[in-house]
Every structure is written in structure tokens, then in C-alpha cells.
Amino acid sequence: MSEINFEKLEALSDLCTPWCLHTVGTLRIADHISRGINHIDDLAKATESNAYALLNVMRHLVSKGVFEETEPKQFGLNDVSRGLVESPYRPDLTGIFGRMAYAWGTLPTYVKTGESGYHEQFGLPFWEDLAANPDVGKSFDDLMGIAGHGVPDPHFPITGDWDSVKTVVDVGGGTGAMLAEILRARPHIHGTLVDLPGTAARSAEIFQAAGVSDRVTVSGQSFFDPLPAGADIYLLKKVIGNWPDKEKKEILRRCAEAARPSGRIVIMGGVTPDEESHHLSIEMVLVGGKPISLSEFREMAHEVGLKITSTWQHGGFLVECQPI
């Protein structure tokens, strides 16, 4: 009989460590230590916590190599915990990171049904929850925008050249980070941002900072409704993979309607080469979304009146379509 690695199994199934990390991240413990507050009593006072409970959390994390206990009940940072200081990716139970953390508890529903169980935890489906909780919605927008992902690369390939492109509609473009860079790089283009009203309203600052406000139209709406028609390019960046197949098809249908007769749809993210395998992601748990292979996408696109004209690898897999 083969040996069983119980130690590795226990380590992989341990929920204590990630929850301790999320807790100290939420309390900004590393930030306090970096400012010289390092005794457990002072840390508890600064974070309005129970000293005994916090001590047990800190000592667990010390045992995992996250902090150092420099003297009894006094803690210091090391090469791991310094990553928790003022970091946009620190584990956190507030805002969108908190939603993600708790959403993993609905994974059994996703595995059983292939659909998101997010509403079981938060009372509403993901997108409706963001709309009903503006603070969480804003933290999601920050994660998707420049603050979370850095300045996007607008130099992605298209068929032909950009000189002939006069108008771009960024469908589901969040707070406009990508569209702002496209317009900044190409002063002859006018852009339209399409996203839900609360998100779209937060785009003004980004467009103003990029110096492109005079060339942008903002349409606060659902992309399941008719889209602004007649543009040269309709961009779907990290949109398709966030939805189940039924919704994917409806989004593509709306793009096809708006792009006729001569516009193009560029999909960045959510479509993969046929040979690429798919792996579990937080998007699957939050919204039941999934990437789609190129062959599956070709069939879906045809059903809504689109044909694939080009594909590229450019920091990810890109697909360009045109109305049939």
C-alpha cells in the first residue's frame, strides 16, 4: 500500500493560516508594526482587538514564517510580512477582497451546479451586490482599473492599422482606464465608454488625467441593452470570461447589432486557444463565468452573426470578429 503524505494534506487543507492572514491584513497589523507599535497590548489597543486572541493569531503566523516574535509578546516584520505594509494586494476582509474571500465558501454550489452560489452568501448575485453596495463596487472598480492593474497597454494589434479607426466603444470598460490610454496614444480617435451607471460615473477623473475628456462619451448602461451603434471597433476587455455561455452570447449579439455593417469586435481575454487547459478562478466562483475555447467561440459567434477574422497573442489571446 502506498504511503499517504498526511503532513502535506493537512497543510493544503489548513484554513487557519489564510484566515489569520486576512484578519491581520484587515487590521493593518503590519502597518502598525512598521510605525513602531509592536507589543501585543499596544497592537490590540490600536486595532480595538482582544489582546489574547490577537496574540494567538500572531503566534500562529510566526510559526508559518509570516512575522517574527522578537521578544515575548513583541513582533517584528520579515521578508513576508513586509509585503503586507500598504500593499494593494494585502489580504483584506473589507471591500471586494472580502467578497472574494467569503465567496470561496460557496464553492460547493459551483462544483455541484456549475453556477455561482454567491447569492447564498451575500443575498444578491455578484453584479447586483456591487450595485447595491457602492463602496464595494468602487473597490472592485479600483481593482479592475489603473489602481489595481496598472496602466493598460493600448498597443494591441488589429487588422490593418489604427489610422483608419475613428471611433472605439469600450464595452464593459469599467472606469475607462483602457479607453483613456487608447485615446491618449491616438489623438484622432473618439471613444465611448459603456458600463453600469455607478461605474461609468467614476471615469471622469481618469479621462481628465489622461487629457482626453473632450473625445469621450460616457454611456451609463447595461451592455445587455442596445449599444451605441456605428463605431469602428467594439472592445471587450476581460468581459467575456466573466459570464456563463448564455450571457456571453447576448453580449456578442449586442456587439454584432451595433457593429453592422462594417465595425469590428476585438475580444481581449475570455477566449483561449483550443489546446489551452482551463483552471479554477475566482471569476468562476463569483459569477459562474468561464473562458471559452476558440472552436467553441467560433460556433457561438456564428450563431449571433459574427465571423472570426484574426487572432493574436499579445499579452494574452486576442480575437477579432466582424459581422457576417
PDB file of C-alpha atoms in Angstrom:
ATOM      1  CA  MET A   1       0.000   0.000   0.000  1.00  0.00           C
ATOM      2  CA  SER A   2       1.332   3.404  -0.950  1.00  0.00           C
ATOM      3  CA  GLU A   3       2.269   5.799   1.820  1.00  0.00           C
ATOM      4  CA  ILE A   4      -0.008   8.761   2.468  1.00  0.00           C
ATOM      5  CA  ASN A   5       1.516  12.202   2.954  1.00  0.00           C
ATOM      6  CA  PHE A   6      -0.736  13.331   5.782  1.00  0.00           C
ATOM      7  CA  GLU A   7       1.509  16.308   6.562  1.00  0.00           C
ATOM      8  CA  LYS A   8       1.121  17.759   3.073  1.00  0.00           C
ATOM      9  CA  LEU A   9      -2.601  17.020   3.040  1.00  0.00           C
ATOM     10  CA  GLU A  10      -3.047  18.833   6.351  1.00  0.00           C
ATOM     11  CA  ALA A  11      -1.012  21.809   5.146  1.00  0.00           C
ATOM     12  CA  LEU A  12      -3.040  22.097   1.935  1.00  0.00           C
ATOM     13  CA  SER A  13      -6.391  21.864   3.714  1.00  0.00           C
ATOM     14  CA  ASP A  14      -5.474  24.277   6.521  1.00  0.00           C
ATOM     15  CA  LEU A  15      -7.908  27.214   6.632  1.00  0.00           C
ATOM     16  CA  CYS A  16      -6.408  28.705   9.785  1.00  0.00           C
ATOM     17  CA  THR A  17      -3.443  30.380   8.108  1.00  0.00           C
ATOM     18  CA  PRO A  18      -5.295  32.166   5.277  1.00  0.00           C
ATOM     19  CA  TRP A  19      -7.945  33.451   7.684  1.00  0.00           C
ATOM     20  CA  CYS A  20      -5.277  34.670  10.086  1.00  0.00           C
ATOM     21  CA  LEU A  21      -3.596  36.491   7.191  1.00  0.00           C
ATOM     22  CA  HIS A  22      -6.871  38.064   6.113  1.00  0.00           C
ATOM     23  CA  THR A  23      -7.554  39.133   9.689  1.00  0.00           C
ATOM     24  CA  VAL A  24      -4.195  40.817  10.304  1.00  0.00           C
ATOM     25  CA  GLY A  25      -4.372  42.343   6.854  1.00  0.00           C
ATOM     26  CA  THR A  26      -7.775  43.833   7.609  1.00  0.00           C
ATOM     27  CA  LEU A  27      -6.498  45.171  10.949  1.00  0.00           C
ATOM     28  CA  ARG A  28      -3.399  46.642   9.239  1.00  0.00           C
ATOM     29  CA  ILE A  29      -1.165  44.931  11.811  1.00  0.00           C
ATOM     30  CA  ALA A  30       1.930  45.145   9.605  1.00  0.00           C
ATOM     31  CA  ASP A  31       1.395  48.879   9.130  1.00  0.00           C
ATOM     32  CA  HIS A  32       1.240  49.400  12.890  1.00  0.00           C
ATOM     33  CA  ILE A  33       4.403  47.375  13.442  1.00  0.00           C
ATOM     34  CA  SER A  34       6.200  49.367  10.744  1.00  0.00           C
ATOM     35  CA  ARG A  35       5.352  52.510  12.725  1.00  0.00           C
ATOM     36  CA  GLY A  36       6.867  51.095  15.930  1.00  0.00           C
ATOM     37  CA  ILE A  37       3.743  49.654  17.583  1.00  0.00           C
ATOM     38  CA  ASN A  38       4.953  46.128  18.221  1.00  0.00           C
ATOM     39  CA  HIS A  39       3.830  44.916  21.670  1.00  0.00           C
ATOM     40  CA  ILE A  40       0.670  42.836  21.624  1.00  0.00           C
ATOM     41  CA  ASP A  41      -1.100  45.095  24.140  1.00  0.00           C
ATOM     42  CA  ASP A  42      -0.378  48.161  22.028  1.00  0.00           C
ATOM     43  CA  LEU A  43      -1.351  46.371  18.812  1.00  0.00           C
ATOM     44  CA  ALA A  44      -4.621  45.268  20.401  1.00  0.00           C
ATOM     45  CA  LYS A  45      -5.331  48.806  21.592  1.00  0.00           C
ATOM     46  CA  ALA A  46      -4.506  50.323  18.184  1.00  0.00           C
ATOM     47  CA  THR A  47      -6.799  47.876  16.397  1.00  0.00           C
ATOM     48  CA  GLU A  48      -9.523  47.673  19.076  1.00  0.00           C
ATOM     49  CA  SER A  49      -8.886  43.947  19.408  1.00  0.00           C
ATOM     50  CA  ASN A  50      -8.715  41.397  22.208  1.00  0.00           C
ATOM     51  CA  ALA A  51      -5.042  41.066  23.164  1.00  0.00           C
ATOM     52  CA  TYR A  52      -5.208  37.354  23.999  1.00  0.00           C
ATOM     53  CA  ALA A  53      -6.979  36.450  20.766  1.00  0.00           C
ATOM     54  CA  LEU A  54      -4.674  38.610  18.657  1.00  0.00           C
ATOM     55  CA  LEU A  55      -1.626  37.104  20.362  1.00  0.00           C
ATOM     56  CA  ASN A  56      -2.723  33.625  19.329  1.00  0.00           C
ATOM     57  CA  VAL A  57      -3.225  34.768  15.734  1.00  0.00           C
ATOM     58  CA  MET A  58       0.194  36.426  15.638  1.00  0.00           C
ATOM     59  CA  ARG A  59       1.968  33.416  17.105  1.00  0.00           C
ATOM     60  CA  HIS A  60       0.306  31.135  14.579  1.00  0.00           C
ATOM     61  CA  LEU A  61       1.581  33.370  11.781  1.00  0.00           C
ATOM     62  CA  VAL A  62       5.056  33.439  13.347  1.00  0.00           C
ATOM     63  CA  SER A  63       5.027  29.638  13.214  1.00  0.00           C
ATOM     64  CA  LYS A  64       4.256  29.903   9.494  1.00  0.00           C
ATOM     65  CA  GLY A  65       7.107  32.344   8.878  1.00  0.00           C
ATOM     66  CA  VAL A  66       4.978  35.464   8.384  1.00  0.00           C
ATOM     67  CA  PHE A  67       6.121  37.593  11.369  1.00  0.00           C
ATOM     68  CA  GLU A  68       8.900  37.337  13.959  1.00  0.00           C
ATOM     69  CA  GLU A  69       8.385  37.377  17.732  1.00  0.00           C
ATOM     70  CA  THR A  70      11.477  39.423  18.608  1.00  0.00           C
ATOM     71  CA  GLU A  71      10.783  39.329  22.364  1.00  0.00           C
ATOM     72  CA  PRO A  72       7.912  37.776  24.310  1.00  0.00           C
ATOM     73  CA  LYS A  73       4.713  39.406  23.019  1.00  0.00           C
ATOM     74  CA  GLN A  74       6.643  41.766  20.733  1.00  0.00           C
ATOM     75  CA  PHE A  75       6.569  41.337  16.980  1.00  0.00           C
ATOM     76  CA  GLY A  76       8.621  42.420  14.017  1.00  0.00           C
ATOM     77  CA  LEU A  77       8.338  42.282  10.251  1.00  0.00           C
ATOM     78  CA  ASN A  78      10.248  39.931   7.992  1.00  0.00           C
ATOM     79  CA  ASP A  79      10.520  39.467   4.232  1.00  0.00           C
ATOM     80  CA  VAL A  80       6.999  38.007   4.137  1.00  0.00           C
ATOM     81  CA  SER A  81       5.090  40.382   6.398  1.00  0.00           C
ATOM     82  CA  ARG A  82       6.704  43.456   4.842  1.00  0.00           C
ATOM     83  CA  GLY A  83       4.566  42.600   1.826  1.00  0.00           C
ATOM     84  CA  LEU A  84       1.521  43.405   3.976  1.00  0.00           C
ATOM     85  CA  VAL A  85       2.546  47.030   4.556  1.00  0.00           C
ATOM     86  CA  GLU A  86       0.484  49.485   2.492  1.00  0.00           C
ATOM     87  CA  SER A  87       0.055  46.868  -0.201  1.00  0.00           C
ATOM     88  CA  PRO A  88      -2.907  46.996  -2.592  1.00  0.00           C
ATOM     89  CA  TYR A  89      -2.890  43.198  -2.566  1.00  0.00           C
ATOM     90  CA  ARG A  90      -2.794  42.667   1.199  1.00  0.00           C
ATOM     91  CA  PRO A  91      -5.338  40.082   2.378  1.00  0.00           C
ATOM     92  CA  ASP A  92      -8.358  42.076   3.490  1.00  0.00           C
ATOM     93  CA  LEU A  93     -11.907  41.254   4.534  1.00  0.00           C
ATOM     94  CA  THR A  94     -13.318  44.632   3.507  1.00  0.00           C
ATOM     95  CA  GLY A  95     -14.377  45.748   0.034  1.00  0.00           C
ATOM     96  CA  ILE A  96     -14.026  43.459  -2.962  1.00  0.00           C
ATOM     97  CA  PHE A  97     -11.277  41.358  -1.350  1.00  0.00           C
ATOM     98  CA  GLY A  98     -13.639  40.492   1.478  1.00  0.00           C
ATOM     99  CA  ARG A  99     -16.295  39.480  -1.003  1.00  0.00           C
ATOM    100  CA  MET A 100     -13.795  37.223  -2.744  1.00  0.00           C
ATOM    101  CA  ALA A 101     -12.646  35.642   0.495  1.00  0.00           C
ATOM    102  CA  TYR A 102     -16.134  34.795   1.718  1.00  0.00           C
ATOM    103  CA  ALA A 103     -17.277  33.740  -1.761  1.00  0.00           C
ATOM    104  CA  TRP A 104     -14.949  30.747  -1.652  1.00  0.00           C
ATOM    105  CA  GLY A 105     -17.356  29.312   0.910  1.00  0.00           C
ATOM    106  CA  THR A 106     -19.875  28.914  -1.920  1.00  0.00           C
ATOM    107  CA  LEU A 107     -17.509  26.735  -3.977  1.00  0.00           C
ATOM    108  CA  PRO A 108     -19.524  23.549  -3.269  1.00  0.00           C
ATOM    109  CA  THR A 109     -22.543  25.102  -5.021  1.00  0.00           C
ATOM    110  CA  TYR A 110     -20.423  25.971  -8.055  1.00  0.00           C
ATOM    111  CA  VAL A 111     -18.992  22.447  -8.193  1.00  0.00           C
ATOM    112  CA  LYS A 112     -22.444  20.870  -7.854  1.00  0.00           C
ATOM    113  CA  THR A 113     -24.253  23.100 -10.360  1.00  0.00           C
ATOM    114  CA  GLY A 114     -21.676  24.910 -12.491  1.00  0.00           C
ATOM    115  CA  GLU A 115     -23.371  28.125 -11.395  1.00  0.00           C
ATOM    116  CA  SER A 116     -22.329  30.764  -8.874  1.00  0.00           C
ATOM    117  CA  GLY A 117     -23.579  30.402  -5.311  1.00  0.00           C
ATOM    118  CA  TYR A 118     -22.555  33.983  -4.465  1.00  0.00           C
ATOM    119  CA  HIS A 119     -26.139  34.948  -3.637  1.00  0.00           C
ATOM    120  CA  GLU A 120     -26.192  32.317  -0.876  1.00  0.00           C
ATOM    121  CA  GLN A 121     -23.529  34.265   0.995  1.00  0.00           C
ATOM    122  CA  PHE A 122     -24.481  37.852   0.201  1.00  0.00           C
ATOM    123  CA  GLY A 123     -28.183  37.746  -0.658  1.00  0.00           C
ATOM    124  CA  LEU A 124     -27.736  39.034  -4.215  1.00  0.00           C
ATOM    125  CA  PRO A 125     -25.880  37.888  -7.333  1.00  0.00           C
ATOM    126  CA  PHE A 126     -22.438  39.446  -7.713  1.00  0.00           C
ATOM    127  CA  TRP A 127     -23.180  42.318 -10.083  1.00  0.00           C
ATOM    128  CA  GLU A 128     -26.367  43.266  -8.242  1.00  0.00           C
ATOM    129  CA  ASP A 129     -24.465  43.188  -4.956  1.00  0.00           C
ATOM    130  CA  LEU A 130     -21.881  45.642  -6.313  1.00  0.00           C
ATOM    131  CA  ALA A 131     -24.650  47.969  -7.484  1.00  0.00           C
ATOM    132  CA  ALA A 132     -26.375  47.793  -4.093  1.00  0.00           C
ATOM    133  CA  ASN A 133     -23.140  48.466  -2.170  1.00  0.00           C
ATOM    134  CA  PRO A 134     -21.312  51.401  -3.790  1.00  0.00           C
ATOM    135  CA  ASP A 135     -18.262  51.133  -1.522  1.00  0.00           C
ATOM    136  CA  VAL A 136     -17.719  47.534  -2.564  1.00  0.00           C
ATOM    137  CA  GLY A 137     -18.423  48.484  -6.168  1.00  0.00           C
ATOM    138  CA  LYS A 138     -15.797  51.207  -6.018  1.00  0.00           C
ATOM    139  CA  SER A 139     -13.195  48.838  -4.586  1.00  0.00           C
ATOM    140  CA  PHE A 140     -13.952  46.438  -7.454  1.00  0.00           C
ATOM    141  CA  ASP A 141     -13.552  49.262  -9.985  1.00  0.00           C
ATOM    142  CA  ASP A 142     -10.239  50.203  -8.376  1.00  0.00           C
ATOM    143  CA  LEU A 143      -9.064  46.609  -8.659  1.00  0.00           C
ATOM    144  CA  MET A 144     -10.051  46.442 -12.327  1.00  0.00           C
ATOM    145  CA  GLY A 145      -8.644  49.888 -13.147  1.00  0.00           C
ATOM    146  CA  ILE A 146      -5.270  51.590 -13.019  1.00  0.00           C
ATOM    147  CA  ALA A 147      -5.078  51.461  -9.220  1.00  0.00           C
ATOM    148  CA  GLY A 148      -5.295  47.673  -9.207  1.00  0.00           C
ATOM    149  CA  HIS A 149      -3.830  46.526 -12.533  1.00  0.00           C
ATOM    150  CA  GLY A 150      -1.545  49.376 -13.532  1.00  0.00           C
ATOM    151  CA  VAL A 151      -1.649  51.376 -16.761  1.00  0.00           C
ATOM    152  CA  PRO A 152      -3.064  49.176 -19.545  1.00  0.00           C
ATOM    153  CA  ASP A 153      -1.282  48.598 -22.840  1.00  0.00           C
ATOM    154  CA  PRO A 154      -3.249  50.241 -25.699  1.00  0.00           C
ATOM    155  CA  HIS A 155      -0.917  48.971 -28.433  1.00  0.00           C
ATOM    156  CA  PHE A 156      -2.745  45.738 -29.156  1.00  0.00           C
ATOM    157  CA  PRO A 157      -2.883  44.523 -32.767  1.00  0.00           C
ATOM    158  CA  ILE A 158      -5.853  44.886 -35.095  1.00  0.00           C
ATOM    159  CA  THR A 159      -6.328  44.027 -38.750  1.00  0.00           C
ATOM    160  CA  GLY A 160      -4.855  46.821 -40.839  1.00  0.00           C
ATOM    161  CA  ASP A 161      -3.667  49.867 -38.941  1.00  0.00           C
ATOM    162  CA  TRP A 162      -5.088  52.285 -36.410  1.00  0.00           C
ATOM    163  CA  ASP A 163      -5.046  55.259 -38.799  1.00  0.00           C
ATOM    164  CA  SER A 164      -8.373  54.230 -40.309  1.00  0.00           C
ATOM    165  CA  VAL A 165     -10.045  53.826 -36.909  1.00  0.00           C
ATOM    166  CA  LYS A 166     -12.063  56.877 -35.896  1.00  0.00           C
ATOM    167  CA  THR A 167     -14.289  55.538 -33.119  1.00  0.00           C
ATOM    168  CA  VAL A 168     -13.906  52.935 -30.363  1.00  0.00           C
ATOM    169  CA  VAL A 169     -16.590  51.706 -27.960  1.00  0.00           C
ATOM    170  CA  ASP A 170     -15.191  50.067 -24.831  1.00  0.00           C
ATOM    171  CA  VAL A 171     -17.967  47.684 -23.813  1.00  0.00           C
ATOM    172  CA  GLY A 172     -17.887  46.962 -20.099  1.00  0.00           C
ATOM    173  CA  GLY A 173     -14.844  49.207 -19.876  1.00  0.00           C
ATOM    174  CA  GLY A 174     -15.096  49.881 -16.148  1.00  0.00           C
ATOM    175  CA  THR A 175     -13.877  53.332 -15.175  1.00  0.00           C
ATOM    176  CA  GLY A 176     -12.197  53.871 -18.541  1.00  0.00           C
ATOM    177  CA  ALA A 177      -8.529  53.067 -17.885  1.00  0.00           C
ATOM    178  CA  MET A 178      -8.049  51.181 -21.153  1.00  0.00           C
ATOM    179  CA  LEU A 179     -10.058  53.599 -23.268  1.00  0.00           C
ATOM    180  CA  ALA A 180      -8.153  56.562 -21.824  1.00  0.00           C
ATOM    181  CA  GLU A 181      -4.838  55.034 -22.922  1.00  0.00           C
ATOM    182  CA  ILE A 182      -6.172  54.204 -26.406  1.00  0.00           C
ATOM    183  CA  LEU A 183      -7.249  57.817 -26.873  1.00  0.00           C
ATOM    184  CA  ARG A 184      -4.084  59.249 -25.380  1.00  0.00           C
ATOM    185  CA  ALA A 185      -1.988  57.195 -27.825  1.00  0.00           C
ATOM    186  CA  ARG A 186      -4.141  58.167 -30.830  1.00  0.00           C
ATOM    187  CA  PRO A 187      -5.386  61.776 -30.848  1.00  0.00           C
ATOM    188  CA  HIS A 188      -7.589  61.212 -33.915  1.00  0.00           C
ATOM    189  CA  ILE A 189      -9.896  58.692 -32.194  1.00  0.00           C
ATOM    190  CA  HIS A 190     -13.130  59.404 -30.314  1.00  0.00           C
ATOM    191  CA  GLY A 191     -14.197  56.882 -27.684  1.00  0.00           C
ATOM    192  CA  THR A 192     -17.356  55.787 -25.937  1.00  0.00           C
ATOM    193  CA  LEU A 193     -17.306  54.084 -22.562  1.00  0.00           C
ATOM    194  CA  VAL A 194     -20.150  51.684 -21.761  1.00  0.00           C
ATOM    195  CA  ASP A 195     -20.619  50.393 -18.239  1.00  0.00           C
ATOM    196  CA  LEU A 196     -23.204  50.457 -15.482  1.00  0.00           C
ATOM    197  CA  PRO A 197     -24.045  53.990 -14.292  1.00  0.00           C
ATOM    198  CA  GLY A 198     -22.264  53.820 -10.934  1.00  0.00           C
ATOM    199  CA  THR A 199     -19.034  52.570 -12.515  1.00  0.00           C
ATOM    200  CA  ALA A 200     -19.183  54.820 -15.564  1.00  0.00           C
ATOM    201  CA  ALA A 201     -19.675  57.862 -13.337  1.00  0.00           C
ATOM    202  CA  ARG A 202     -16.263  57.236 -11.779  1.00  0.00           C
ATOM    203  CA  SER A 203     -14.490  57.577 -15.141  1.00  0.00           C
ATOM    204  CA  ALA A 204     -14.367  61.385 -15.318  1.00  0.00           C
ATOM    205  CA  GLU A 205     -11.211  61.692 -13.218  1.00  0.00           C
ATOM    206  CA  ILE A 206      -9.348  59.109 -15.307  1.00  0.00           C
ATOM    207  CA  PHE A 207     -10.284  60.740 -18.610  1.00  0.00           C
ATOM    208  CA  GLN A 208      -9.393  64.163 -17.291  1.00  0.00           C
ATOM    209  CA  ALA A 209      -5.996  62.978 -16.042  1.00  0.00           C
ATOM    210  CA  ALA A 210      -5.301  61.473 -19.467  1.00  0.00           C
ATOM    211  CA  GLY A 211      -6.288  64.729 -21.185  1.00  0.00           C
ATOM    212  CA  VAL A 212      -8.917  63.050 -23.371  1.00  0.00           C
ATOM    213  CA  SER A 213     -12.200  64.213 -21.816  1.00  0.00           C
ATOM    214  CA  ASP A 214     -13.128  66.179 -24.936  1.00  0.00           C
ATOM    215  CA  ARG A 215     -13.029  62.985 -27.034  1.00  0.00           C
ATOM    216  CA  VAL A 216     -15.065  60.712 -24.775  1.00  0.00           C
ATOM    217  CA  THR A 217     -18.750  59.946 -24.498  1.00  0.00           C
ATOM    218  CA  VAL A 218     -19.866  58.044 -21.403  1.00  0.00           C
ATOM    219  CA  SER A 219     -22.902  55.783 -21.657  1.00  0.00           C
ATOM    220  CA  GLY A 220     -24.024  54.535 -18.242  1.00  0.00           C
ATOM    221  CA  GLN A 221     -25.990  51.423 -19.163  1.00  0.00           C
ATOM    222  CA  SER A 222     -26.002  47.643 -19.232  1.00  0.00           C
ATOM    223  CA  PHE A 223     -24.253  46.025 -22.161  1.00  0.00           C
ATOM    224  CA  PHE A 224     -27.243  43.691 -22.411  1.00  0.00           C
ATOM    225  CA  ASP A 225     -29.165  46.698 -23.770  1.00  0.00           C
ATOM    226  CA  PRO A 226     -28.607  48.079 -27.300  1.00  0.00           C
ATOM    227  CA  LEU A 227     -25.125  49.558 -27.627  1.00  0.00           C
ATOM    228  CA  PRO A 228     -24.108  52.826 -29.305  1.00  0.00           C
ATOM    229  CA  ALA A 229     -24.113  51.960 -33.000  1.00  0.00           C
ATOM    230  CA  GLY A 230     -21.796  52.632 -35.893  1.00  0.00           C
ATOM    231  CA  ALA A 231     -18.334  52.571 -34.264  1.00  0.00           C
ATOM    232  CA  ASP A 232     -15.268  51.157 -35.965  1.00  0.00           C
ATOM    233  CA  ILE A 233     -14.180  48.971 -33.038  1.00  0.00           C
ATOM    234  CA  TYR A 234     -16.090  47.442 -30.140  1.00  0.00           C
ATOM    235  CA  LEU A 235     -13.674  46.344 -27.446  1.00  0.00           C
ATOM    236  CA  LEU A 236     -14.478  43.590 -24.947  1.00  0.00           C
ATOM    237  CA  LYS A 237     -11.570  43.519 -22.497  1.00  0.00           C
ATOM    238  CA  LYS A 238     -11.876  40.927 -19.718  1.00  0.00           C
ATOM    239  CA  VAL A 239     -15.648  40.759 -20.198  1.00  0.00           C
ATOM    240  CA  ILE A 240     -16.478  37.521 -21.994  1.00  0.00           C
ATOM    241  CA  GLY A 241     -14.840  35.283 -19.396  1.00  0.00           C
ATOM    242  CA  ASN A 242     -16.929  36.836 -16.614  1.00  0.00           C
ATOM    243  CA  TRP A 243     -20.215  35.363 -17.846  1.00  0.00           C
ATOM    244  CA  PRO A 244     -21.849  31.989 -18.462  1.00  0.00           C
ATOM    245  CA  ASP A 245     -22.406  30.997 -22.077  1.00  0.00           C
ATOM    246  CA  LYS A 246     -25.963  32.326 -22.329  1.00  0.00           C
ATOM    247  CA  GLU A 247     -24.880  35.818 -21.294  1.00  0.00           C
ATOM    248  CA  LYS A 248     -21.744  35.618 -23.444  1.00  0.00           C
ATOM    249  CA  LYS A 249     -23.942  35.069 -26.457  1.00  0.00           C
ATOM    250  CA  GLU A 250     -26.196  38.017 -25.619  1.00  0.00           C
ATOM    251  CA  ILE A 251     -23.220  40.361 -25.179  1.00  0.00           C
ATOM    252  CA  LEU A 252     -21.820  39.276 -28.541  1.00  0.00           C
ATOM    253  CA  ARG A 253     -25.246  39.688 -30.132  1.00  0.00           C
ATOM    254  CA  ARG A 254     -25.449  43.277 -28.915  1.00  0.00           C
ATOM    255  CA  CYS A 255     -21.964  43.974 -30.259  1.00  0.00           C
ATOM    256  CA  ALA A 256     -22.848  42.435 -33.618  1.00  0.00           C
ATOM    257  CA  GLU A 257     -26.003  44.559 -33.868  1.00  0.00           C
ATOM    258  CA  ALA A 258     -24.117  47.760 -33.080  1.00  0.00           C
ATOM    259  CA  ALA A 259     -21.126  46.987 -35.319  1.00  0.00           C
ATOM    260  CA  ARG A 260     -23.092  46.377 -38.513  1.00  0.00           C
ATOM    261  CA  PRO A 261     -22.297  46.799 -41.308  1.00  0.00           C
ATOM    262  CA  SER A 262     -18.539  47.408 -41.129  1.00  0.00           C
ATOM    263  CA  GLY A 263     -17.434  47.599 -37.482  1.00  0.00           C
ATOM    264  CA  ARG A 264     -15.225  45.093 -35.707  1.00  0.00           C
ATOM    265  CA  ILE A 265     -15.304  43.426 -32.307  1.00  0.00           C
ATOM    266  CA  VAL A 266     -11.992  42.831 -30.502  1.00  0.00           C
ATOM    267  CA  ILE A 267     -12.064  40.369 -27.602  1.00  0.00           C
ATOM    268  CA  MET A 268      -9.208  40.561 -25.099  1.00  0.00           C
ATOM    269  CA  GLY A 269      -9.421  37.781 -22.535  1.00  0.00           C
ATOM    270  CA  GLY A 270     -12.010  35.065 -22.063  1.00  0.00           C
ATOM    271  CA  VAL A 271     -11.266  33.188 -25.304  1.00  0.00           C
ATOM    272  CA  THR A 272      -8.381  30.717 -25.296  1.00  0.00           C
ATOM    273  CA  PRO A 273      -6.550  28.644 -27.905  1.00  0.00           C
ATOM    274  CA  ASP A 274      -8.084  25.203 -28.265  1.00  0.00           C
ATOM    275  CA  GLU A 275      -5.074  23.484 -26.738  1.00  0.00           C
ATOM    276  CA  GLU A 276      -5.063  25.610 -23.589  1.00  0.00           C
ATOM    277  CA  SER A 277      -6.480  23.969 -20.470  1.00  0.00           C
ATOM    278  CA  HIS A 278      -8.705  25.892 -18.072  1.00  0.00           C
ATOM    279  CA  HIS A 279      -8.235  26.131 -14.315  1.00  0.00           C
ATOM    280  CA  LEU A 280     -10.360  27.243 -11.376  1.00  0.00           C
ATOM    281  CA  SER A 281     -10.532  31.024 -10.979  1.00  0.00           C
ATOM    282  CA  ILE A 282     -12.306  33.439  -8.660  1.00  0.00           C
ATOM    283  CA  GLU A 283     -14.467  34.617 -11.586  1.00  0.00           C
ATOM    284  CA  MET A 284     -15.996  31.158 -11.803  1.00  0.00           C
ATOM    285  CA  VAL A 285     -16.972  31.287  -8.141  1.00  0.00           C
ATOM    286  CA  LEU A 286     -18.189  34.900  -8.144  1.00  0.00           C
ATOM    287  CA  VAL A 287     -20.292  34.860 -11.302  1.00  0.00           C
ATOM    288  CA  GLY A 288     -20.213  31.371 -12.782  1.00  0.00           C
ATOM    289  CA  GLY A 289     -18.186  32.718 -15.687  1.00  0.00           C
ATOM    290  CA  LYS A 290     -15.717  30.667 -17.663  1.00  0.00           C
ATOM    291  CA  PRO A 291     -13.294  31.063 -20.545  1.00  0.00           C
ATOM    292  CA  ILE A 292     -14.249  29.543 -23.865  1.00  0.00           C
ATOM    293  CA  SER A 293     -12.056  27.766 -26.411  1.00  0.00           C
ATOM    294  CA  LEU A 294     -11.561  29.266 -29.856  1.00  0.00           C
ATOM    295  CA  SER A 295     -13.559  26.479 -31.506  1.00  0.00           C
ATOM    296  CA  GLU A 296     -16.463  26.985 -29.090  1.00  0.00           C
ATOM    297  CA  PHE A 297     -16.255  30.725 -29.580  1.00  0.00           C
ATOM    298  CA  ARG A 298     -16.292  30.391 -33.363  1.00  0.00           C
ATOM    299  CA  GLU A 299     -19.554  28.456 -33.160  1.00  0.00           C
ATOM    300  CA  MET A 300     -21.084  30.924 -30.691  1.00  0.00           C
ATOM    301  CA  ALA A 301     -20.006  33.908 -32.789  1.00  0.00           C
ATOM    302  CA  HIS A 302     -21.573  32.397 -35.899  1.00  0.00           C
ATOM    303  CA  GLU A 303     -24.877  31.953 -34.061  1.00  0.00           C
ATOM    304  CA  VAL A 304     -25.064  35.708 -33.395  1.00  0.00           C
ATOM    305  CA  GLY A 305     -23.902  36.784 -36.839  1.00  0.00           C
ATOM    306  CA  LEU A 306     -20.158  37.171 -36.389  1.00  0.00           C
ATOM    307  CA  LYS A 307     -17.123  35.608 -38.039  1.00  0.00           C
ATOM    308  CA  ILE A 308     -13.566  35.433 -36.713  1.00  0.00           C
ATOM    309  CA  THR A 309     -11.177  37.385 -38.921  1.00  0.00           C
ATOM    310  CA  SER A 310      -7.921  37.321 -36.918  1.00  0.00           C
ATOM    311  CA  THR A 311      -6.302  36.051 -33.728  1.00  0.00           C
ATOM    312  CA  TRP A 312      -3.122  37.194 -31.974  1.00  0.00           C
ATOM    313  CA  GLN A 313      -1.001  36.550 -28.928  1.00  0.00           C
ATOM    314  CA  HIS A 314      -0.315  39.927 -27.296  1.00  0.00           C
ATOM    315  CA  GLY A 315      -0.003  39.701 -23.543  1.00  0.00           C
ATOM    316  CA  GLY A 316      -2.833  37.188 -23.839  1.00  0.00           C
ATOM    317  CA  PHE A 317      -5.037  35.784 -26.580  1.00  0.00           C
ATOM    318  CA  LEU A 318      -6.916  38.288 -28.766  1.00  0.00           C
ATOM    319  CA  VAL A 319      -9.721  37.589 -31.219  1.00  0.00           C
ATOM    320  CA  GLU A 320     -11.126  39.940 -33.844  1.00  0.00           C
ATOM    321  CA  CYS A 321     -14.580  39.447 -35.367  1.00  0.00           C
ATOM    322  CA  GLN A 322     -16.735  41.121 -37.987  1.00  0.00           C
ATOM    323  CA  PRO A 323     -20.476  40.934 -38.695  1.00  0.00           C
ATOM    324  CA  ILE A 324     -21.405  38.384 -41.322  1.00  0.00           C
TER     325      ILE A 324
END
